[in-house]
Tab-separated table of C-alpha atoms in Angstrom:
chain	number	residue	atom	x	y	z
D	1	UNK	CA	-14.397	-33.504	-38.225
D	2	UNK	CA	-14.242	-33.921	-34.263
D	3	UNK	CA	-10.534	-32.792	-34.448
D	4	UNK	CA	-11.519	-29.585	-36.345
D	5	UNK	CA	-14.428	-28.740	-33.856
D	6	UNK	CA	-11.716	-29.215	-31.044
D	7	UNK	CA	-9.566	-26.908	-32.760
D	8	UNK	CA	-12.155	-24.186	-33.242
D	9	UNK	CA	-13.386	-24.469	-29.633
D	10	UNK	CA	-9.938	-24.123	-28.038
D	11	UNK	CA	-9.151	-21.329	-30.504
D	12	UNK	CA	-12.011	-19.370	-29.065
D	13	UNK	CA	-11.044	-20.202	-25.551
D	14	UNK	CA	-7.556	-19.030	-26.385
D	15	UNK	CA	-9.094	-15.606	-27.834
D	16	UNK	CA	-10.986	-15.061	-24.774
D	17	UNK	CA	-8.290	-15.715	-22.421
D	18	UNK	CA	-6.104	-13.372	-24.346
D	19	UNK	CA	-8.500	-10.811	-24.372
D	20	UNK	CA	-9.239	-11.094	-20.570
D	21	UNK	CA	-5.473	-10.802	-20.071
D	22	UNK	CA	-5.199	-7.364	-22.156
D	23	UNK	CA	-8.060	-5.887	-20.870
D	24	UNK	CA	-7.342	-7.109	-17.059
D	25	UNK	CA	-3.650	-5.445	-17.689
D	26	UNK	CA	-4.981	-2.217	-18.812
D	27	UNK	CA	-7.727	-1.935	-16.219
D	28	UNK	CA	-5.205	-2.648	-13.326
D	29	UNK	CA	-2.867	-0.411	-14.814
D	30	UNK	CA	-5.693	2.238	-14.818
D	31	UNK	CA	-6.899	1.374	-11.286
D	32	UNK	CA	-3.326	1.487	-9.834
D	33	UNK	CA	-2.649	4.649	-11.922
D	34	UNK	CA	0.342	3.196	-14.018
D	35	UNK	CA	-1.415	4.795	-16.946
D	36	UNK	CA	-4.293	6.930	-17.082
D	37	UNK	CA	-6.026	5.839	-20.525
D	38	UNK	CA	-9.355	7.385	-19.704
D	39	UNK	CA	-12.238	6.163	-21.983
D	40	UNK	CA	-13.322	2.655	-21.324
D	41	UNK	CA	-10.867	1.743	-18.767
D	42	UNK	CA	-12.028	4.817	-16.402
D	43	UNK	CA	-15.411	3.789	-16.794
D	44	UNK	CA	-15.056	0.039	-16.043
D	45	UNK	CA	-12.869	1.253	-12.771
D	46	UNK	CA	-15.265	3.531	-11.613
D	47	UNK	CA	-18.314	1.237	-12.295
D	48	UNK	CA	-16.714	-1.633	-10.541
D	49	UNK	CA	-15.655	0.699	-7.518
D	50	UNK	CA	-19.504	1.748	-7.320
D	51	UNK	CA	-20.591	-1.820	-7.762
D	52	UNK	CA	-18.573	-3.163	-4.901
D	53	UNK	CA	-18.745	-0.208	-2.692
D	54	UNK	CA	-22.940	-0.564	-2.920
D	55	UNK	CA	-22.860	-4.218	-2.628
D	56	UNK	CA	-25.038	-5.246	1.067
D	57	UNK	CA	-22.818	-8.204	1.165
D	58	UNK	CA	-19.216	-8.826	-0.292
D	59	UNK	CA	-19.077	-13.111	0.630
D	60	UNK	CA	-15.402	-13.153	-1.059
D	61	UNK	CA	-14.176	-9.630	0.051
D	62	UNK	CA	-13.310	-8.576	-3.275
D	63	UNK	CA	-11.928	-4.983	-3.810
D	64	UNK	CA	-11.559	-3.760	-7.300
D	65	UNK	CA	-7.940	-4.553	-7.559
D	66	UNK	CA	-8.513	-8.141	-6.503
D	67	UNK	CA	-11.562	-8.352	-8.487
D	68	UNK	CA	-9.584	-7.457	-11.815
D	69	UNK	CA	-6.804	-9.453	-10.613
D	70	UNK	CA	-8.973	-12.447	-10.409
D	71	UNK	CA	-10.128	-11.487	-14.049
D	72	UNK	CA	-6.718	-11.551	-15.216
D	73	UNK	CA	-5.964	-14.824	-13.661
D	74	UNK	CA	-9.087	-16.450	-15.163
D	75	UNK	CA	-7.427	-15.080	-18.582
D	76	UNK	CA	-4.270	-16.879	-17.811
D	77	UNK	CA	-5.986	-20.248	-16.786
D	78	UNK	CA	-7.972	-20.410	-19.885
D	79	UNK	CA	-5.327	-19.490	-22.351
D	80	UNK	CA	-2.911	-21.943	-20.994
D	81	UNK	CA	-5.552	-24.692	-20.834
D	82	UNK	CA	-6.501	-23.711	-24.359
D	83	UNK	CA	-2.878	-24.554	-25.409
D	84	UNK	CA	-2.705	-27.600	-23.516
D	85	UNK	CA	-5.668	-28.905	-25.000
D	86	UNK	CA	-4.379	-28.083	-28.628
D	87	UNK	CA	-1.116	-29.795	-27.413
D	88	UNK	CA	-3.469	-32.701	-26.211
D	89	UNK	CA	-2.121	-32.441	-22.731
D	90	UNK	CA	-4.316	-33.843	-19.951
D	91	UNK	CA	-3.987	-30.613	-17.878
D	92	UNK	CA	-5.341	-28.635	-20.581
D	93	UNK	CA	-8.844	-29.824	-20.211
D	94	UNK	CA	-8.506	-29.521	-16.181
D	95	UNK	CA	-7.678	-25.961	-16.662
D	96	UNK	CA	-10.488	-25.303	-18.987
D	97	UNK	CA	-12.727	-27.063	-16.232
D	98	UNK	CA	-11.048	-24.704	-13.535
D	99	UNK	CA	-11.877	-21.736	-15.735
D	100	UNK	CA	-15.574	-22.591	-15.857
D	101	UNK	CA	-15.601	-23.204	-12.088
D	102	UNK	CA	-14.135	-19.886	-11.598
D	103	UNK	CA	-17.326	-18.498	-13.501
D	104	UNK	CA	-19.455	-20.252	-10.990
D	105	UNK	CA	-17.501	-18.632	-8.083
């Protein structure tokens, strides 16, 4: 039972990471002008630019590009961490913990 729960949780983390990777790549390509997809990607870029531009304080100095790159990095971290945990490697859980710390940041 414990092993099935672990596999289910790791599968959810892996799916979340892969979605983050895909969406991050789409939004970065929209932002940099590689592809002009319109729709949700254009809205996400516009809203993020507005949000970052309207902020009184930007402690980390994020630009829209670095913000989306950070989200892409988070997707890579949690995906690799989930795969490592499924393979029962000690670094898998450490990467999942790093992903959670990124959310705190």
